[in-house]
Short mmCIF file of C-alpha atoms and ligand atoms in Angstrom, two decimals:
data_model
loop_
_atom_site.label_atom_id
_atom_site.label_comp_id
_atom_site.label_asym_id
_atom_site.label_seq_id
_atom_site.Cartn_x
_atom_site.Cartn_y
_atom_site.Cartn_z
CA MET Y 1 -14.89 -1.31 5.88
CA LYS Y 2 -14.12 1.28 3.86
CA PHE Y 3 -10.95 1.38 1.96
CA VAL Y 4 -9.08 4.75 1.77
CA ASP Y 5 -5.77 4.67 -0.20
CA GLU Y 6 -4.98 8.69 0.32
CA ALA Y 7 -4.65 10.97 3.37
CA LYS Y 8 -2.75 14.16 4.53
CA ILE Y 9 -1.92 14.42 7.78
CA ASP Y 10 -0.33 17.17 10.10
CA LEU Y 11 2.64 15.96 12.34
CA HIS Y 12 4.47 17.94 15.46
CA ALA Y 13 6.80 16.10 17.25
CA GLY Y 14 7.03 17.10 21.53
CA LYS Y 15 8.91 20.25 22.43
CA GLY Y 16 11.58 19.59 24.92
CA GLY Y 17 11.09 20.59 28.43
CA ASP Y 18 12.79 23.54 29.78
CA GLY Y 19 15.90 23.09 32.02
CA VAL Y 20 15.58 24.75 35.43
CA ALA Y 21 17.53 26.92 37.67
CA ALA Y 22 17.27 25.86 41.13
CA PHE Y 23 19.83 25.65 44.32
CA ARG Y 24 20.14 23.46 46.66
CA ARG Y 25 18.33 23.98 49.93
CA GLU Y 26 19.80 21.92 52.79
CA LYS Y 27 19.64 22.50 56.66
CA TYR Y 28 23.14 23.41 57.91
CA VAL Y 29 24.37 24.22 54.28
CA PRO Y 30 24.17 27.72 53.85
CA LYS Y 31 24.87 28.47 50.26
CA GLY Y 32 24.07 24.94 48.44
CA GLY Y 33 25.13 25.07 44.59
CA PRO Y 34 22.83 24.83 41.71
CA SER Y 35 20.76 21.78 41.38
CA GLY Y 36 18.26 22.68 38.20
CA GLY Y 37 17.64 19.48 36.27
CA ASP Y 38 17.77 19.54 32.32
CA GLY Y 39 14.20 19.14 30.70
CA GLY Y 40 13.05 16.08 29.04
CA ARG Y 41 13.20 15.16 25.25
CA GLY Y 42 10.19 15.87 23.45
CA GLY Y 43 8.32 12.56 22.03
CA SER Y 44 9.31 11.76 18.42
CA ILE Y 45 6.85 10.64 15.75
CA PHE Y 46 7.44 7.41 14.37
CA ILE Y 47 5.81 5.37 11.20
CA ARG Y 48 5.57 1.78 11.14
CA ALA Y 49 4.37 -0.26 8.32
CA SER Y 50 2.24 -3.18 9.27
CA ARG Y 51 0.70 -6.29 7.10
CA ASP Y 52 -2.07 -6.43 9.44
CA ILE Y 53 -3.82 -3.11 8.18
CA ASN Y 54 -5.39 -2.58 4.71
CA THR Y 55 -6.78 0.98 4.87
CA LEU Y 56 -5.71 4.56 5.60
CA LEU Y 57 -9.07 5.02 6.90
CA GLU Y 58 -8.11 6.22 10.64
CA TYR Y 59 -6.18 8.90 8.85
CA ARG Y 60 -9.35 10.43 6.96
CA TYR Y 61 -10.78 11.43 10.41
CA LYS Y 62 -8.07 12.30 12.88
CA ARG Y 63 -5.71 14.35 10.74
CA THR Y 64 -3.33 16.16 13.47
CA PHE Y 65 -0.72 13.94 15.59
CA ARG Y 66 1.11 15.22 18.34
CA ALA Y 67 3.68 13.54 20.52
CA LYS Y 68 4.14 14.36 23.91
CA ASN Y 69 6.38 17.19 25.10
CA GLY Y 70 9.20 16.40 27.69
CA GLU Y 71 8.52 17.43 31.35
CA ASN Y 72 10.38 20.52 32.54
CA GLY Y 73 13.71 19.82 34.67
CA GLN Y 74 13.26 20.33 38.59
CA GLY Y 75 15.40 21.04 41.38
CA LYS Y 76 17.32 18.51 43.30
CA ASP Y 77 19.03 17.51 40.40
CA CYS Y 78 16.13 15.74 38.78
CA TYR Y 79 15.66 15.83 35.02
CA GLY Y 80 12.56 16.00 33.18
CA LYS Y 81 10.64 13.02 31.75
CA SER Y 82 11.29 12.52 28.14
CA GLY Y 83 7.71 12.99 25.81
CA GLU Y 84 6.25 9.85 25.02
CA ASP Y 85 7.19 8.44 21.23
CA LEU Y 86 4.07 8.20 18.92
CA PHE Y 87 3.96 5.14 16.49
CA LEU Y 88 1.55 5.72 13.63
CA GLU Y 89 0.82 2.39 11.90
CA VAL Y 90 0.16 2.37 8.37
CA PRO Y 91 -0.17 -0.68 5.63
CA MET Y 92 2.54 -2.23 3.93
CA GLY Y 93 2.72 -0.23 0.44
CA THR Y 94 2.30 3.18 2.16
CA ILE Y 95 4.52 5.82 0.37
CA ILE Y 96 5.00 8.98 2.37
CA TYR Y 97 5.39 12.10 0.31
CA ASP Y 98 6.61 15.54 1.81
CA ALA Y 99 3.27 17.88 1.43
CA THR Y 100 5.43 20.49 0.63
CA ASP Y 101 7.44 19.62 -2.32
CA ASN Y 102 6.07 15.95 -2.86
CA SER Y 103 9.44 14.49 -2.45
CA VAL Y 104 9.16 10.64 -1.50
CA LEU Y 105 10.34 10.72 2.17
CA PHE Y 106 9.99 6.90 2.74
CA ASP Y 107 8.47 3.75 0.71
CA LEU Y 108 7.19 1.45 3.49
CA SER Y 109 7.43 -1.91 1.67
CA ARG Y 110 8.40 -4.47 4.42
CA ASP Y 111 6.30 -5.53 7.15
CA GLY Y 112 7.50 -4.15 10.54
CA GLN Y 113 9.54 -1.03 8.88
CA ILE Y 114 9.82 1.74 11.09
CA GLU Y 115 10.63 5.19 9.91
CA ALA Y 116 11.66 8.42 11.99
CA LEU Y 117 9.21 11.21 10.97
CA CYS Y 118 9.71 13.93 13.02
CA LYS Y 119 12.30 14.26 15.93
CA GLY Y 120 11.26 15.56 19.12
CA GLY Y 121 12.76 18.65 20.49
CA LYS Y 122 16.04 18.57 22.72
CA GLY Y 123 15.27 19.36 26.95
CA GLY Y 124 17.16 22.49 27.85
CA LEU Y 125 19.80 22.63 30.28
CA GLY Y 126 19.29 23.05 33.83
CA ASN Y 127 21.75 25.49 35.82
CA LEU Y 128 23.50 22.55 36.95
CA HIS Y 129 25.55 22.36 33.61
CA PHE Y 130 26.42 26.52 33.89
CA LYS Y 131 28.55 25.92 37.34
CA SER Y 132 32.06 26.99 36.97
CA SER Y 133 35.23 28.67 38.96
CA THR Y 134 33.92 32.15 38.37
CA ASN Y 135 30.42 31.42 38.87
CA ARG Y 136 29.28 29.18 41.44
CA ALA Y 137 25.64 30.15 41.80
CA PRO Y 138 24.94 30.37 38.04
CA ARG Y 139 21.10 31.27 36.97
CA GLN Y 140 21.35 30.48 33.43
CA PHE Y 141 19.05 27.14 32.12
CA THR Y 142 17.87 26.93 28.38
CA HIS Y 143 14.62 26.25 27.28
CA GLY Y 144 13.67 23.15 25.43
CA GLU Y 145 13.71 23.17 21.85
CA MET Y 146 10.82 22.82 19.56
CA GLY Y 147 10.04 18.92 17.91
CA GLU Y 148 9.84 18.96 14.24
CA SER Y 149 6.48 19.45 12.61
CA LYS Y 150 5.89 18.44 9.11
CA SER Y 151 2.80 17.82 6.89
CA VAL Y 152 2.75 14.37 5.26
CA HIS Y 153 0.94 12.98 2.15
CA MET Y 154 0.31 9.14 2.37
CA GLU Y 155 -0.75 7.20 -0.61
CA LEU Y 156 -1.31 3.28 -0.26
CA SER Y 157 -0.63 1.40 -3.31
CA VAL Y 158 -1.26 -2.25 -2.64
CA LEU Y 159 1.87 -4.72 -3.04
CA ALA Y 160 1.24 -7.52 -5.09
CA ASP Y 161 2.98 -9.04 -7.80
CA VAL Y 162 0.06 -9.88 -10.04
CA GLY Y 163 -2.69 -7.68 -10.81
CA LEU Y 164 -6.38 -9.02 -12.01
CA LEU Y 165 -7.82 -6.84 -14.71
CA GLY Y 166 -11.24 -6.69 -16.64
CA PHE Y 167 -14.75 -5.91 -16.96
CA PRO Y 168 -17.23 -6.25 -13.98
CA ASN Y 169 -18.55 -10.02 -13.64
CA ALA Y 170 -15.84 -11.10 -15.67
CA GLY Y 171 -15.10 -13.40 -12.77
CA LYS Y 172 -12.04 -11.76 -11.28
CA SER Y 173 -13.02 -12.31 -7.57
CA THR Y 174 -13.90 -15.90 -8.31
CA LEU Y 175 -10.78 -16.44 -9.55
CA ILE Y 176 -8.76 -15.29 -6.47
CA SER Y 177 -10.96 -17.00 -4.44
CA ALA Y 178 -10.49 -20.45 -6.15
CA VAL Y 179 -6.63 -20.03 -6.11
CA SER Y 180 -6.11 -18.51 -2.96
CA ALA Y 181 -7.64 -17.93 0.45
CA ALA Y 182 -9.16 -14.71 0.01
CA LYS Y 183 -12.81 -14.21 0.35
CA PRO Y 184 -13.87 -11.16 -1.59
CA LYS Y 185 -17.74 -10.84 -2.53
CA ILE Y 186 -18.61 -12.70 -5.48
CA ALA Y 187 -22.14 -11.80 -7.25
CA ASP Y 188 -23.81 -11.67 -10.60
CA TYR Y 189 -23.93 -7.94 -10.65
CA PRO Y 190 -21.38 -5.02 -12.06
CA PHE Y 191 -18.96 -3.72 -9.24
CA THR Y 192 -19.56 -6.37 -6.68
CA THR Y 193 -15.75 -5.61 -5.83
CA LEU Y 194 -15.16 -1.91 -4.58
CA HIS Y 195 -11.95 -1.91 -3.38
CA PRO Y 196 -8.90 -3.80 -3.81
CA HIS Y 197 -8.34 -7.28 -2.29
CA LEU Y 198 -4.95 -9.23 -1.91
CA GLY Y 199 -4.49 -12.89 -1.90
CA VAL Y 200 -1.73 -15.14 -1.31
CA VAL Y 201 -1.26 -18.00 -3.70
CA ARG Y 202 0.71 -20.66 -2.99
CA SER Y 203 1.90 -22.85 -5.63
CA GLY Y 204 3.13 -26.40 -4.30
CA PHE Y 205 6.49 -26.42 -3.29
CA LYS Y 206 7.86 -23.73 -5.61
CA GLY Y 207 6.90 -20.92 -3.77
CA SER Y 208 3.79 -18.25 -3.16
CA PHE Y 209 2.71 -14.80 -4.80
CA VAL Y 210 0.56 -11.65 -3.96
CA ILE Y 211 -2.28 -11.48 -6.54
CA ALA Y 212 -4.71 -8.61 -6.38
CA ASP Y 213 -8.31 -8.18 -7.19
CA ILE Y 214 -9.75 -4.66 -8.13
CA PRO Y 215 -12.94 -3.12 -9.42
CA GLY Y 216 -13.75 -4.10 -12.72
CA LEU Y 217 -13.35 -1.38 -15.63
CA ILE Y 218 -15.59 0.02 -17.93
CA ALA Y 219 -15.22 1.93 -21.39
CA GLY Y 220 -14.79 5.62 -20.16
CA ALA Y 221 -13.53 4.66 -16.94
CA SER Y 222 -10.80 7.19 -17.76
CA ASP Y 223 -13.46 9.37 -17.88
CA GLY Y 224 -14.81 8.37 -14.61
CA ALA Y 225 -17.66 5.76 -15.74
CA GLY Y 226 -18.06 3.22 -13.12
CA LEU Y 227 -15.74 3.36 -10.73
CA GLY Y 228 -13.46 5.08 -12.82
CA HIS Y 229 -9.65 4.15 -13.30
CA GLN Y 230 -8.87 5.35 -9.74
CA PHE Y 231 -7.98 1.83 -8.52
CA LEU Y 232 -5.46 1.22 -11.38
CA LYS Y 233 -2.70 2.91 -9.56
CA HIS Y 234 -2.60 -0.21 -7.16
CA LEU Y 235 -1.36 -2.36 -10.23
CA GLN Y 236 1.27 -0.27 -10.87
CA ARG Y 237 3.86 -2.03 -8.61
CA THR Y 238 2.73 -5.73 -9.87
CA LYS Y 239 4.93 -7.79 -12.57
CA ILE Y 240 2.20 -9.17 -14.32
CA LEU Y 241 -1.51 -8.29 -15.07
CA VAL Y 242 -3.60 -11.05 -16.06
CA HIS Y 243 -6.64 -9.64 -18.01
CA VAL Y 244 -9.88 -11.85 -17.05
CA ILE Y 245 -12.49 -12.21 -20.26
CA ASP Y 246 -15.63 -13.71 -19.73
CA VAL Y 247 -15.72 -16.14 -22.78
CA GLY Y 248 -18.79 -17.83 -21.55
CA THR Y 249 -21.41 -15.30 -21.68
CA ASP Y 250 -21.28 -13.89 -24.79
CA TYR Y 251 -20.23 -17.21 -26.66
CA PRO Y 252 -19.88 -17.72 -29.86
CA ASP Y 253 -19.79 -14.19 -30.53
CA THR Y 254 -15.87 -13.59 -31.05
CA GLU Y 255 -16.51 -10.32 -32.02
CA ALA Y 256 -18.01 -9.00 -28.59
CA ILE Y 257 -15.83 -10.83 -26.75
CA THR Y 258 -12.88 -9.23 -28.27
CA ASN Y 259 -14.41 -5.81 -28.63
CA GLY Y 260 -14.64 -5.79 -24.94
CA ALA Y 261 -11.21 -6.88 -24.25
CA HIS Y 262 -9.63 -4.04 -26.45
CA GLN Y 263 -11.80 -1.69 -24.76
CA ILE Y 264 -9.90 -2.71 -21.44
CA CYS Y 265 -6.70 -2.49 -23.16
CA GLN Y 266 -7.58 1.01 -24.34
CA GLU Y 267 -8.84 2.43 -20.71
CA LEU Y 268 -5.34 1.04 -19.36
CA GLN Y 269 -3.20 2.70 -22.19
CA LYS Y 270 -5.37 6.17 -21.80
CA TYR Y 271 -4.40 5.60 -17.84
CA ASP Y 272 -0.76 4.88 -18.00
CA GLU Y 273 1.72 3.83 -20.85
CA SER Y 274 3.78 2.18 -18.45
CA LEU Y 275 1.04 -0.03 -16.79
CA PHE Y 276 0.06 -0.80 -20.49
CA LYS Y 277 3.17 -2.24 -21.45
CA LYS Y 278 3.82 -4.41 -18.69
CA PRO Y 279 3.34 -8.20 -19.08
CA ARG Y 280 -0.26 -8.82 -19.54
CA TRP Y 281 -1.48 -12.50 -19.72
CA ILE Y 282 -4.87 -13.41 -20.78
CA ALA Y 283 -7.50 -15.41 -18.42
CA LEU Y 284 -10.34 -16.88 -20.83
CA ASN Y 285 -12.85 -17.44 -18.15
CA LYS Y 286 -16.14 -19.05 -17.73
CA ILE Y 287 -15.02 -22.10 -20.05
CA ASP Y 288 -17.98 -24.15 -18.59
CA LEU Y 289 -20.71 -22.35 -20.48
CA ILE Y 290 -19.06 -23.65 -23.62
CA PRO Y 291 -20.09 -26.76 -25.08
CA LYS Y 292 -16.99 -29.33 -24.25
CA GLU Y 293 -16.69 -30.21 -28.22
CA ASP Y 294 -16.43 -26.53 -29.11
CA ARG Y 295 -13.80 -25.46 -26.83
CA ILE Y 296 -10.52 -26.07 -28.42
CA ARG Y 297 -11.69 -24.75 -31.94
CA PHE Y 298 -13.18 -21.68 -30.38
CA PHE Y 299 -9.94 -21.15 -28.22
CA GLU Y 300 -7.89 -21.38 -31.44
CA LYS Y 301 -10.24 -19.02 -33.26
CA ILE Y 302 -10.77 -16.50 -30.36
CA SER Y 303 -6.70 -16.75 -29.53
CA VAL Y 304 -5.69 -15.70 -33.17
CA ILE Y 305 -7.97 -12.59 -32.95
CA LEU Y 306 -6.78 -11.68 -29.03
CA LYS Y 307 -3.04 -11.63 -30.45
CA LYS Y 308 -3.72 -9.37 -33.08
CA ARG Y 309 -5.79 -6.97 -31.26
CA VAL Y 310 -5.04 -6.98 -27.40
CA ALA Y 311 -1.17 -6.15 -27.10
CA GLN Y 312 1.19 -8.45 -25.08
CA SER Y 313 -0.97 -11.79 -24.96
CA GLU Y 314 1.06 -14.45 -25.54
CA GLN Y 315 0.25 -16.29 -22.62
CA ILE Y 316 -3.56 -17.44 -22.98
CA PHE Y 317 -4.82 -19.72 -20.45
CA PRO Y 318 -8.36 -20.91 -20.66
CA ILE Y 319 -9.97 -21.36 -17.08
CA SER Y 320 -13.08 -22.10 -15.22
CA SER Y 321 -13.22 -20.08 -11.96
CA VAL Y 322 -16.05 -21.67 -10.99
CA SER Y 323 -14.88 -25.17 -11.18
CA SER Y 324 -11.21 -24.63 -11.04
CA ASP Y 325 -10.45 -26.17 -14.34
CA GLY Y 326 -7.13 -24.64 -15.76
CA THR Y 327 -6.33 -22.52 -13.03
CA THR Y 328 -3.69 -24.77 -11.82
CA ALA Y 329 -1.95 -24.39 -15.07
CA LEU Y 330 -2.36 -20.17 -14.76
CA ILE Y 331 -0.90 -20.30 -11.41
CA ASN Y 332 1.99 -22.53 -12.08
CA GLY Y 333 2.76 -20.49 -15.55
CA ILE Y 334 2.85 -17.38 -13.08
CA MET Y 335 4.94 -18.97 -10.40
CA GLU Y 336 7.41 -19.89 -13.01
CA TYR Y 337 7.79 -16.73 -14.74
CA MET Y 338 8.01 -15.03 -11.13
CA SER Y 339 10.75 -17.56 -10.31
CA LYS Y 340 12.64 -16.86 -13.55
CA LEU Y 341 12.18 -12.85 -12.86
CA GLU Y 342 13.76 -13.43 -9.39
CA GLU Y 343 16.62 -15.23 -10.66
CA ALA Y 344 17.40 -12.91 -13.12
CA GLU Y 345 17.16 -9.99 -10.32
CA LYS Y 346 19.53 -11.75 -8.56
CA LYS Y 347 22.42 -11.71 -11.53
N1 GTP G 1 -20.18 -20.48 -15.39
C1 GTP G 1 -19.20 -19.59 -14.60
N2 GTP G 1 -19.54 -18.26 -13.96
C2 GTP G 1 -18.87 -17.90 -13.39
C3 GTP G 1 -17.16 -18.27 -13.32
N3 GTP G 1 -16.48 -17.37 -12.73
C4 GTP G 1 -17.33 -16.35 -12.47
N4 GTP G 1 -18.54 -16.77 -12.74
C5 GTP G 1 -19.89 -15.89 -12.10
O1 GTP G 1 -19.93 -14.11 -12.48
C6 GTP G 1 -20.40 -13.60 -11.57
C7 GTP G 1 -19.33 -12.38 -11.56
O2 GTP G 1 -18.36 -13.06 -10.79
P1 GTP G 1 -17.51 -11.91 -9.85
O3 GTP G 1 -16.00 -12.91 -9.54
O4 GTP G 1 -18.10 -11.34 -8.68
O5 GTP G 1 -16.87 -10.99 -11.10
P2 GTP G 1 -15.87 -9.85 -10.86
O6 GTP G 1 -14.90 -9.89 -11.90
O7 GTP G 1 -15.43 -10.08 -9.55
O8 GTP G 1 -16.94 -8.43 -10.78
P3 GTP G 1 -16.69 -7.26 -10.24
O9 GTP G 1 -16.31 -7.28 -8.90
O10 GTP G 1 -18.26 -6.62 -10.48
O11 GTP G 1 -15.94 -6.25 -11.12
C8 GTP G 1 -20.74 -14.37 -10.47
O12 GTP G 1 -22.21 -14.70 -10.65
C9 GTP G 1 -19.99 -15.78 -10.65
O13 GTP G 1 -20.54 -16.88 -9.95
C10 GTP G 1 -17.17 -19.22 -14.32
O14 GTP G 1 -15.81 -19.56 -14.53
N5 GTP G 1 -17.85 -19.68 -14.88
MG1 MG G 2 -15.17 -8.48 -7.58
#
C-alpha cells in the first residue's frame, strides 16, 4: 500500500434548503393561512481519527468533498429534510491546518476523536413564521444559508513513543519484528522499508509503548540522497530515538562503524536541531556476528568512542535482533524510562 502523509483538500458544507411560501388549500376553507415550511439544514463536515487507517492516500485522489444540501421546505407545514453530514476518516496523528494561513485547526491524536470542520448552512424560514395580526397571508420566506467552505492541509505524523533511526540494513525492521507483532519486510538490501511502520511493544506487566520503524538514512539525506530525510518528521513526536548501529558486518573496524554512526547524527542535526537533542539511545546490533570471546572487550572500546562522538548516547545496549539477545534489556530500559516520564508529567 502506498503511504501518503500529506494532502490538501477542499471542503464545502451543504447549503441550507430554502423556506417556502405556501397557503393552505382545503375544501370549504376559503382562505387558508400560510403553510410554507422551513428548509432543512445543510450537511456539515466532520473529521474523525481512526487507528485503523495509516495513510492519507484516499485524499490524494479525491480532493473536493461536499456534504449534501438541505431540502427546501414544502407546503402543508412540511419542513425540508436536513442534508446528511459527511465524516472524513483520517489516521490518528493527523494534524489539520487551515490552508489559507497555516494555522492549526485540529490535532487528531485520540482514536475516535471527532471535530467539526465545516458547518452546514441554516435552512431558510417558510412563510409560516411571518404570520402576524397585521399580515395574515405573508408571502415572505427566506433562502437557506450557504454552508461553510474551507481548504485544509492535512499532515500525518505517526504517533509513536520511540523512533528507530539508522542506516539501511542496520536491522531496524528486524528489531521491531522481534519485539512487537509488527511484520515489516526484512531483506538484505538497502531501503527495504519505504514508509513508517508502527509496532506495539508490551513489556511484561509494566505496560506498553509504540515504536516506529522508518526508512534508513544515508549520508547526504538532507540533500535528498536515498529516500532523503522526508520520514524524519515522523520521529518528531517521539520521546526517545533508538539509533540502531550494525556492529557485526564491519567488525572489528571501529573506525568505519563509528564514522557511520556519526554521519547519521549529522543528518539528524541538519534536519532539525530539536530532533537531534531528543534523548537518543544506541542499540549495537548484529552482535551474533562477533565472536563471543571478543564481545565485551569490543563493546567497551566502541562505547567509549560512541559516547565521545555521538552525543546523547549514555544508554548503549548490545543486541541481536535475529536471535533476540539483549532485546529484553533494551525494551525494559525503555519501559522504565517511559514510566518515569509519565510520572514526571503527572506531577
Ligand atoms: N546476523 C544478523 N543479521 C541481522 C540482524 N538484524 C538484522 N539482520 C539482517 O540485516 C538485514 C537487514 O535487516 P532489516 O531489518 O531489513 O534492516 P533495516 O534497517 O530495516 O533496513 P532498511 O529497511 O533498508 O532501512 C537482513 O538481512 C536481516 O536479516 C542481527 O541481529 N544479526
Ligand atoms: Mg527496514
